[in-house]
Amino acid sequence: MGVALTRAAQWTTASSGAGKLEITPLNESLLKDILRFVEHFGSRHPQEASLVFKEPLRWETSLQASAFQTGYDISASAVKSLETDSDGHPLLQLSFPSISVLSFGQLSQVAQLAKDKALREVRACLEANRDPVVKILGPSFATVEGEDTSVLRLLDRVKEDSVSKEAEAQMKLLLLLQQLDTQLLSNSLKQISREVRLSPAAVKDSVELLKRFCGEREKRVLKSVEYTSGYEFPNGCRAPPWRQVHGEISYLVIEPCDTAPLYVTCSTAGVFLNGGIKQEGEEHGYERKSEVYKDLVTLLKGESPHFAENINKQDFAVQEEPLSSEKVVHVESVDAEEQGQTQRSYELQEKNVREKPRQQRAQNKPGRQKLEPSLKWKNLGLADPYEDAEERKSKKQGVNGRLAEGQDKPLRSESRKKADFSLSSLPERQSSQKTKTPGGGTRAENFSESSSESEEEEEQLEHRPESNTDLPSEYWQIQKLVKYLKGGNQPATVIALCSMRDFNLGQETCQLAIRDVGGLEVLINLLDTEEIKCKIGSLKILKEISRNSQIRRAIADLGGLQTMVTILDSPDKELKCLAAETIAHVAKFRRARRTVRQHGGIKRLVELLDCVPDSAALTEEQERDVEVARCGALALWSCSKSTRNKEAIRRAGGIPLLARLLKSPHENMLIPVVGTLQECASESSYRMAIQTEGMIEDLVKNLSCDNHELQMHCASAIFKCAEDKTTRDLVRQYEGLQPLVALLKESDNKQLLAATTGAIWKCSISMENVVKFQEYKALETLVALLTDQPEEVLVNVVGALGECAQKPDNRAIIRKCGGIPPLVNLLTGTNQALLVNVTKAVGACATETENMAIIDRLDGVRLLWSLLKNPNPDVQASAAWAVCPCIENAKDAGEMVRSFVGGLELIVNLLKSTNKEVLASVCAAIAKIAKDEENLAVITDHGVVPMLAKLTNTTDDRLRRHLAEAIARCCMWGSNREAFGEAGAVAPLVRYLKSKDASVHQATAQALFQLSKDPNNCITMHEHGVVKLLLTMMGSSDEVLQEAAAGCVASIRRLALANEKARYG
């Protein structure tokens, strides 16, 4: 299923970057096949259907709780399956609209329950889980490029007796999924072979051609052809971006001579009549009102008899070249990106398909070599567009045919078109059909992207010219030079390399020209020669062209990285530099980074760092050593995006060498060094080393430099390291807080701003730093950044304000600067990290009565309460903590809480959570809510007593404290004291008195005092030895604890006296 989704399914992205399946016949066919497989899976393969997934498949569903029947626990909008895994977790959970499923059996049930909406569910599931096999069987079975050894690994596990049953079921399931993949790919190939998809360029050409047939003269076939939009996007489309997601290219208004105006949609799947889009900006009318035609001429022939009758006459004869003679399939996605639109085109070409139409033409017109345009056609100025192309192509095929002789490498090309097909078909190339993300490759040359081991570089989508006539002359010249590289002697090779470097190798056409004709193999083979000049020339070219993501992949596929790693041992320092820089470019994706590590590249790169960078006067040899170290640091920066490579750098002794290079006065050295350190700072071992090696001082010093990129990386490193108190103290000690505050003025540089605010957030965890930030007027600047900023900046800004608001003075500053309204507005967001921070900040501000009045006026408490429904436990806990000061400081808090429909039931139900932080925060909130008698009565009716009692066996002191407070408050209504005793809550509370936390003692003593007003509870307490513990507490300096302990002992004593009096009179 994963391979089919990657290679066959047609994905597109909107500007937000969320992957969606295009609404195309091919995708519909795939979805139907997958649905049939899932629907009957439970009955056909019961053993495999019961296998629990490694991770749940989650998506947004349209199914309501009412759709589920037997076998499920249904409550309001939530559903849980009675079938559970070994840990007791339900195999299906629905909290509308989110659903999570842990087995194929439950997936089959969902497909059957969805009925006519089943295809929609399959689509939503696949869009939310792009590689479902990873979640079903685990990360080791992910869809990979190249050879897939997952079956062999699983077969080895089957041989082990201890896991044979589970592994056997996994093996069968994997084989079934691979069988489905094969079926889907086969069906997709059949579907693709029947499709001819339009491109923006093809539509534009058709429209220009039809416009020539319009006018007022007698022999016209159309009155007019007009676009509805005058604006053309960079990808050639005129449809708005939100319609480009559906493959739509442009909209036309065509006036035939004999019918009403036709409103036409041109899309990648074909052309059809729409509901009447007359001008740009109309939101209705996009729906299809006719069948889909392959092109505009076919549509007009079907809709206009006049057009159909006249278009084939001699005056308008169109000598059409069959599509299959040039392209079988041409796909242009019209996805919108943040900085514009990118195009992608996939050309699938088959030799037999290409030749067949030509043979038919030859049979039909035996006396003609090729189709000739009529004289009138020439008079119109529309000469055959294929004539020049055919001549150019014949020349090119002759050259390429000679160049391709004797080559066995996978990237050879007999012609440019055949190379295009073979490259797009290789398993290693499949990722090039994904949409490029902002961090994927646009700034590859700057080495400034940030990623993790789980991320794979998104490939730049290849856009090739429509025909050979579009190729610049450099393309052909470079291919001639490659021929000399292949067959020439050493002087000829060196001359060819030098000549090739004279071209603009940063231009994509030049880069791909080298690849298409097999030049990459030649360049990589030259690295194995003994000629230093040839090696240097080859590496200089590879260094430049490897900035292209497709070239990077090709170099890795051809084994170029292994050769470059070997060159790092060369005594020639220029060779070392070039090899390291090229590795830095190529190691932008996970497989390349792994290859460098597995072939000993990390250790060799670390050895390159050994130089003397900060000497006042360097000799020429030392300068070369410094340049080698800089190139080594660049390569390590790229490699350090892998967790295993970070550990390899540490084991190779890279940390002290990086610390020494950090003292360099040269910015071009510092940027890769600090970049490597900030990537590695995600590991605790590196954070400790950065402290102990004295690197914090250097990082702080470089915050004051003039280079924004270096400042960003230094701030990012501090951001990651400042989780530790020692680091926060060191930043303050080396006077790094003021430079951080000064960098807040660089609000136009969002990356720098995100790193700076992150460092300020983490540093403000220490109250000593908060005092300094207050002195430097940081809060006023931070409040100003609460609007019109990206989410990564907002998360950090709000986090910093939340920490600073722990001090009363700062809460007043936030209010006076107008910070409360934007904070409350952020409560409506969806970013989980931002919600955690903003709830904390609002809660801290709410401890001030004046702030609370503003929050209440802006309906902030209701927004906080609604976040208790958020599925993220961190958000739930943070929201519950924030609710506490709101209830405590609001006017008429009891009435406010009751005004929230279903609010009290919601917070009581959160006591079912398994997250201890959620439980502690909810208990604290219940303790505040229960101060109001009416609210206490309501939550009692919702079953708060047995739920609290069930939690009393916890060993977590924080939860114990707030749980005891909640129990003490809840005892003050009706028969709740007796109910707590009957639920077994008394005995565990006695054990709380043995805790080492004094706050737990106070809360517990108060709870026991309230419970002791019931005689049966007194007996239970006495039996569990509470008196001795309370007598000790009575001597405490805490008056509240003293009074509660004494009151509890008094209750027990009164019961004992009453018992003696009753017994002995």
XYZ file of N, CA and C in Angstrom, residues 86-248:
489
model
N -3.396 -5.962 24.394
C -2.891 -6.631 25.595
C -2.773 -5.688 26.783
N -2.667 -4.376 26.505
C -2.568 -3.391 27.588
C -3.919 -2.825 27.997
N -4.976 -3.330 27.394
C -6.308 -2.864 27.752
C -6.768 -1.638 26.993
N -5.993 -1.183 25.975
C -6.400 -0.029 25.187
C -7.406 -0.457 24.126
N -8.493 0.277 23.953
C -9.477 -0.076 22.923
C -8.836 -0.047 21.534
N -9.253 -0.995 20.676
C -8.713 -1.041 19.324
C -9.338 0.019 18.432
N -10.447 0.598 18.863
C -11.048 1.722 18.136
C -11.514 2.758 19.137
N -11.149 4.011 18.903
C -11.615 5.116 19.740
C -12.096 6.239 18.840
N -13.291 6.730 19.122
C -13.857 7.851 18.378
C -14.179 8.975 19.342
N -13.575 10.139 19.102
C -13.949 11.349 19.809
C -14.187 12.394 18.723
N -15.419 12.437 18.254
C -15.746 13.145 17.023
C -15.112 14.548 16.964
N -14.419 14.888 15.838
C -14.372 14.108 14.604
C -13.149 13.204 14.477
N -12.352 13.055 15.534
C -11.115 12.282 15.454
C -11.383 10.814 15.752
N -10.786 9.916 14.958
C -10.933 8.482 15.173
C -9.562 7.840 15.099
N -9.306 6.839 15.941
C -8.041 6.099 15.883
C -8.358 4.604 15.899
N -7.653 3.846 15.062
C -7.920 2.415 14.872
C -6.609 1.657 14.989
N -6.677 0.487 15.663
C -5.461 -0.284 15.945
C -5.444 -1.676 15.322
N -6.400 -2.026 14.467
C -6.375 -3.341 13.825
C -7.166 -3.305 12.532
N -6.859 -4.256 11.636
C -7.584 -4.344 10.378
C -9.027 -4.764 10.612
N -9.266 -5.532 11.667
C -10.625 -5.936 11.977
C -11.515 -4.725 12.214
N -10.993 -3.750 12.974
C -11.763 -2.541 13.249
C -11.853 -1.655 12.006
N -10.778 -1.632 11.182
C -10.834 -0.883 9.926
C -11.947 -1.425 9.030
N -12.059 -2.753 8.991
C -13.105 -3.386 8.201
C -14.488 -2.978 8.706
N -14.637 -2.917 10.044
C -15.917 -2.498 10.630
C -16.245 -1.055 10.246
N -15.245 -0.174 10.305
C -15.463 1.235 9.948
C -15.901 1.353 8.489
N -15.242 0.589 7.604
C -15.582 0.639 6.183
C -17.028 0.185 5.948
N -17.457 -0.832 6.691
C -18.824 -1.334 6.516
C -19.844 -0.369 7.113
N -19.496 0.248 8.263
C -20.431 1.184 8.893
C -20.578 2.470 8.092
N -19.507 2.866 7.383
C -19.547 4.120 6.628
C -20.496 4.054 5.435
N -20.732 2.838 4.909
C -21.652 2.623 3.786
C -21.269 3.497 2.591
N -22.167 4.436 2.200
C -21.888 5.232 1.006
C -20.783 6.262 1.220
N -20.379 6.465 2.488
C -19.280 7.406 2.773
C -17.942 6.689 2.930
N -17.909 5.400 2.583
C -16.699 4.603 2.820
C -15.505 5.149 2.047
N -15.720 5.559 0.775
C -14.600 6.088 -0.009
C -14.033 7.350 0.613
N -14.910 8.191 1.174
C -14.455 9.407 1.841
C -13.588 9.066 3.048
N -13.976 8.010 3.787
C -13.190 7.597 4.955
C -11.812 7.080 4.538
N -11.774 6.290 3.460
C -10.492 5.764 2.974
C -9.586 6.915 2.563
N -10.154 7.890 1.842
C -9.365 9.044 1.415
C -8.811 9.801 2.611
N -9.661 10.083 3.611
C -9.228 10.833 4.792
C -8.145 10.077 5.549
N -8.299 8.745 5.659
C -7.318 7.920 6.380
C -5.964 7.962 5.678
N -5.951 7.821 4.355
C -4.685 7.794 3.617
C -4.022 9.166 3.589
N -4.823 10.244 3.525
C -4.227 11.582 3.547
C -3.589 11.889 4.891
N -4.171 11.340 5.972
C -3.611 11.571 7.310
C -2.467 10.620 7.617
N -2.363 9.503 6.879
C -1.320 8.497 7.121
C -0.682 8.161 5.786
N 0.293 8.991 5.358
C 0.859 8.857 4.023
C 1.559 7.510 3.821
N 2.149 6.945 4.874
C 2.766 5.621 4.776
C 2.160 4.735 5.864
N 0.953 4.188 5.639
C 0.254 3.459 6.703
C 0.993 2.217 7.179
N 1.851 1.635 6.327
C 2.559 0.414 6.707
C 3.473 0.670 7.906
N 3.994 1.897 8.008
C 4.850 2.238 9.158
C 4.084 2.091 10.462
N 2.843 2.571 10.474
C 2.050 2.493 11.702
C 1.486 1.092 11.920
N 1.268 0.344 10.844
C 0.705 -0.994 10.978
C 1.760 -1.972 11.482
N 2.954 -1.954 10.872
C 3.981 -2.946 11.196
C 5.216 -2.359 11.873
N 5.354 -1.034 11.880
C 6.494 -0.419 12.551
C 7.410 0.281 11.564
N 8.302 1.169 12.061
C 9.179 1.965 11.198
C 10.099 1.141 10.317
N 10.463 -0.080 10.754
C 11.382 -0.889 9.963
C 10.765 -1.366 8.664
N 9.428 -1.216 8.507
C 8.755 -1.649 7.290
C 8.330 -0.453 6.442
N 8.943 0.686 6.668
C 8.573 1.886 5.912
C 8.878 1.689 4.438
N 8.128 2.394 3.595
C 8.376 2.363 2.162
C 9.727 3.014 1.891
N 10.641 2.259 1.285
C 12.012 2.744 1.097
C 12.333 2.802 -0.378
N 13.391 3.550 -0.673
C 13.883 3.602 -2.031
C 14.894 2.484 -2.215
N 14.929 1.917 -3.409
C 15.891 0.868 -3.654
C 15.417 -0.469 -3.140
N 16.377 -1.293 -2.726
C 16.069 -2.654 -2.292
C 15.389 -2.650 -0.932
N 14.272 -3.359 -0.836
C 13.510 -3.453 0.409
C 13.797 -4.812 1.053
N 14.485 -4.793 2.205
C 14.867 -6.051 2.870
C 13.976 -6.367 4.064
N 12.831 -5.688 4.182
C 11.977 -5.881 5.352
C 11.458 -7.311 5.443
N 11.155 -7.938 4.300
C 10.649 -9.319 4.321
C 11.724 -10.263 4.829
N 12.963 -10.042 4.400
C 14.059 -10.902 4.865
C 14.274 -10.760 6.358
N 14.198 -9.523 6.870
C 14.352 -9.334 8.309
C 13.230 -10.018 9.072
N 12.032 -9.913 8.544
C 10.889 -10.527 9.215
C 11.002 -12.048 9.162
N 11.538 -12.580 8.058
C 11.708 -14.021 7.941
C 12.678 -14.535 8.993
N 13.711 -13.744 9.272
C 14.648 -14.126 10.336
C 13.959 -14.171 11.689
N 13.041 -13.255 11.927
C 12.320 -13.238 13.207
C 11.400 -14.442 13.334
N 10.825 -14.888 12.200
C 9.913 -16.040 12.245
C 10.643 -17.281 12.739
N 11.939 -17.360 12.433
C 12.717 -18.535 12.833
C 12.951 -18.593 14.342
N 12.776 -17.459 15.033
C 12.961 -17.444 16.477
C 11.705 -17.954 17.162
N 11.852 -18.932 18.029
C 10.691 -19.565 18.670
C 9.914 -18.603 19.548
N 10.623 -17.672 20.214
C 9.969 -16.828 21.208
C 8.959 -15.869 20.610
N 9.141 -15.503 19.378
C 8.207 -14.544 18.779
C 7.570 -15.105 17.515
N 7.549 -16.418 17.387
C 7.132 -17.010 16.124
C 5.680 -16.707 15.780
N 4.780 -16.720 16.760
C 3.362 -16.506 16.454
C 3.115 -15.091 15.945
N 3.628 -14.114 16.681
C 3.415 -12.730 16.262
C 4.123 -12.456 14.938
N 5.367 -12.951 14.814
C 6.124 -12.707 13.589
C 5.474 -13.391 12.397
N 4.901 -14.575 12.617
C 4.232 -15.275 11.524
C 3.027 -14.476 11.028
N 2.246 -13.933 11.986
C 1.095 -13.115 11.600
C 1.555 -11.859 10.866
N 2.666 -11.260 11.355
C 3.201 -10.076 10.682
C 3.655 -10.412 9.271
N 4.300 -11.585 9.118
C 4.770 -12.003 7.802
C 3.602 -12.139 6.827
N 2.531 -12.799 7.273
C 1.362 -12.974 6.401
C 0.744 -11.631 6.037
N 0.655 -10.746 7.051
C 0.059 -9.432 6.797
C 0.912 -8.632 5.829
N 2.244 -8.688 5.999
C 3.136 -7.965 5.094
C 3.000 -8.483 3.669
N 2.901 -9.807 3.515
C 2.744 -10.385 2.181
C 1.416 -9.959 1.553
N 0.366 -9.900 2.378
C -0.931 -9.449 1.858
C -0.869 -8.001 1.400
N -0.177 -7.167 2.180
C -0.048 -5.759 1.813
C 0.791 -5.588 0.548
N 1.846 -6.401 0.418
C 2.663 -6.313 -0.789
C 1.894 -6.813 -2.008
N 1.054 -7.825 -1.792
C 0.208 -8.306 -2.874
C -0.768 -7.212 -3.313
N -1.322 -6.486 -2.336
C -2.210 -5.362 -2.655
C -1.452 -4.287 -3.419
N -0.215 -4.003 -2.980
C 0.606 -3.011 -3.672
C 0.786 -3.369 -5.143
N 1.124 -4.628 -5.379
C 1.333 -5.081 -6.758
C 0.073 -4.901 -7.593
N -1.064 -5.264 -7.008
C -2.338 -5.131 -7.713
C -2.638 -3.657 -8.017
N -2.417 -2.785 -7.019
C -2.695 -1.357 -7.209
C -1.803 -0.761 -8.291
N -0.515 -1.114 -8.277
C 0.413 -0.589 -9.276
C 0.043 -1.073 -10.676
N -0.368 -2.346 -10.773
C -0.763 -2.898 -12.065
C -1.989 -2.183 -12.614
N -2.992 -2.007 -11.743
C -4.207 -1.312 -12.177
C -3.917 0.144 -12.535
N -3.006 0.779 -11.763
C -2.660 2.173 -12.040
C -1.989 2.315 -13.394
N -1.116 1.353 -13.720
C -0.425 1.402 -15.003
C -1.415 1.312 -16.160
N -2.413 0.439 -16.000
C -3.440 0.330 -17.036
C -4.217 1.636 -17.164
N -4.529 2.218 -15.995
C -5.298 3.469 -15.998
C -4.502 4.598 -16.634
N -3.211 4.689 -16.279
C -2.357 5.763 -16.796
C -2.198 5.641 -18.308
N -2.077 4.391 -18.793
C -1.876 4.190 -20.225
C -3.061 4.673 -21.043
N -4.229 4.784 -20.408
C -5.429 5.237 -21.126
C -5.646 6.740 -20.989
N -4.881 7.385 -20.090
C -5.119 8.802 -19.814
C -4.164 9.693 -20.596
N -4.666 10.827 -21.022
C -3.827 11.894 -21.568
C -4.157 13.146 -20.776
N -3.220 13.631 -19.957
C -3.514 14.749 -19.070
C -2.989 16.049 -19.666
N -3.712 17.089 -19.401
C -3.360 18.398 -19.937
C -2.376 19.122 -19.032
N -1.622 20.030 -19.631
C -0.716 20.903 -18.892
C -1.126 22.345 -19.134
N -0.710 23.288 -18.265
C -1.017 24.705 -18.519
C -0.529 25.175 -19.878
N 0.657 24.696 -20.290
C 1.187 25.121 -21.588
C 0.319 24.610 -22.732
N -0.150 23.355 -22.615
C -0.995 22.790 -23.668
C -2.314 23.548 -23.772
N -2.891 23.908 -22.615
C -4.141 24.667 -22.625
C -3.920 26.034 -23.267
N -2.822 26.680 -22.902
C -2.525 28.005 -23.452
C -2.382 27.950 -24.969
N -1.683 26.922 -25.465
C -1.511 26.772 -26.910
C -2.847 26.564 -27.600
N -3.706 25.741 -26.971
C -5.025 25.477 -27.565
C -5.858 26.751 -27.634
N -5.813 27.551 -26.566
C -6.588 28.788 -26.548
C -6.077 29.755 -27.616
N -4.745 29.880 -27.738
C -4.183 30.769 -28.752
C -4.581 30.310 -30.154
N -4.610 29.014 -30.350
C -5.010 28.472 -31.647
C -6.478 28.780 -31.936
N -7.349 28.583 -30.951
C -8.774 28.843 -31.150
C -9.050 30.320 -31.385
N -8.252 31.194 -30.755
C -8.460 32.634 -30.951
C -8.240 33.045 -32.405
N -7.402 32.263 -33.116
C -7.157 32.570 -34.525
C -8.388 32.270 -35.377
N -9.291 31.439 -34.869
C -10.497 31.080 -35.604
C -11.661 32.020 -35.277
N -11.424 33.006 -34.376
C -12.489 33.914 -33.967
C -12.446 35.189 -34.808
N -13.501 35.954 -34.712
C -13.518 37.240 -35.398
C -14.873 37.530 -35.996
N -14.921 38.570 -36.833
C -16.186 39.005 -37.439
C -16.291 38.602 -38.919
N -15.212 38.002 -39.457
C -15.256 37.643 -40.878
C -16.252 36.508 -41.120
N -16.526 36.282 -42.377
C -17.576 35.330 -42.739
C -17.173 33.905 -42.397
N -15.909 33.558 -42.651
C -15.465 32.177 -42.451
C -14.888 31.986 -41.057
N -15.643 32.319 -40.072
C -15.211 32.105 -38.690
C -15.916 30.868 -38.149
N -15.332 30.274 -37.108
C -15.973 29.128 -36.451
C -16.391 29.468 -35.027
N -15.822 30.547 -34.442
C -16.168 30.983 -33.096
C -16.262 32.498 -33.065
N -17.097 33.007 -32.169
C -17.167 34.453 -31.984
C -16.012 34.958 -31.131
N -15.794 34.289 -29.982
C -14.711 34.736 -29.087
C -14.322 33.624 -28.123
N -13.069 33.711 -27.642
C -12.549 32.822 -26.589
C -11.801 33.708 -25.601
N -12.267 33.762 -24.356
C -11.653 34.645 -23.360
C -11.428 33.895 -22.053
N -10.315 34.239 -21.360
C -10.103 33.735 -19.997
C -10.993 34.531 -19.030
N -11.392 33.906 -17.948
C -12.135 34.650 -16.919
C -11.200 35.460 -16.044
N -9.901 35.102 -16.012
C -8.920 35.811 -15.175
C -7.801 36.335 -16.046
N -7.395 37.558 -15.812
C -6.287 38.138 -16.564
C -4.936 37.865 -15.946
N -4.918 37.256 -14.735
C -3.642 37.021 -14.046
C -3.183 35.585 -14.269
N -1.914 35.439 -14.631
C -1.336 34.110 -14.839
C -0.277 33.849 -13.782
N -0.424 32.758 -13.023
C 0.545 32.392 -11.990
C 1.848 31.927 -12.644
N 2.936 31.912 -11.886
C 4.222 31.477 -12.467
C 4.195 30.074 -13.057
N 3.290 29.217 -12.611
C 3.231 27.855 -13.153
C 2.347 27.760 -14.388
N 1.865 28.903 -14.890
C 1.076 28.899 -16.101
C -0.418 28.800 -15.887
N -0.861 28.627 -14.643
C -2.279 28.470 -14.345
C -2.940 29.834 -14.124
N -4.240 29.853 -14.332
C -5.023 31.055 -14.062
C -6.096 30.785 -13.008
N -6.297 29.521 -12.658
C -7.249 29.195 -11.593
C -6.667 29.622 -10.250
N -7.511 30.027 -9.289
C -6.986 30.398 -7.960
C -6.331 29.201 -7.285
N -5.379 29.441 -6.364
C -4.638 28.323 -5.743
C -5.527 27.284 -5.093
N -6.644 27.716 -4.476
C -7.470 26.722 -3.790
C -8.221 25.823 -4.776
N -8.270 26.218 -6.074
C -8.829 25.332 -7.085
C -7.726 24.572 -7.811
N -6.524 25.120 -7.817
C -5.402 24.386 -8.404
C -5.149 23.090 -7.663
N -5.472 23.075 -6.365
C -5.320 21.855 -5.566
C -6.092 20.698 -6.205
N -7.236 21.015 -6.880
C -8.062 19.990 -7.520
C -7.648 19.734 -8.957
N -6.497 20.284 -9.365
C -6.001 20.040 -10.703
C -6.542 20.988 -11.761
N -7.267 22.032 -11.365
C -7.852 22.944 -12.337
C -6.817 23.977 -12.789
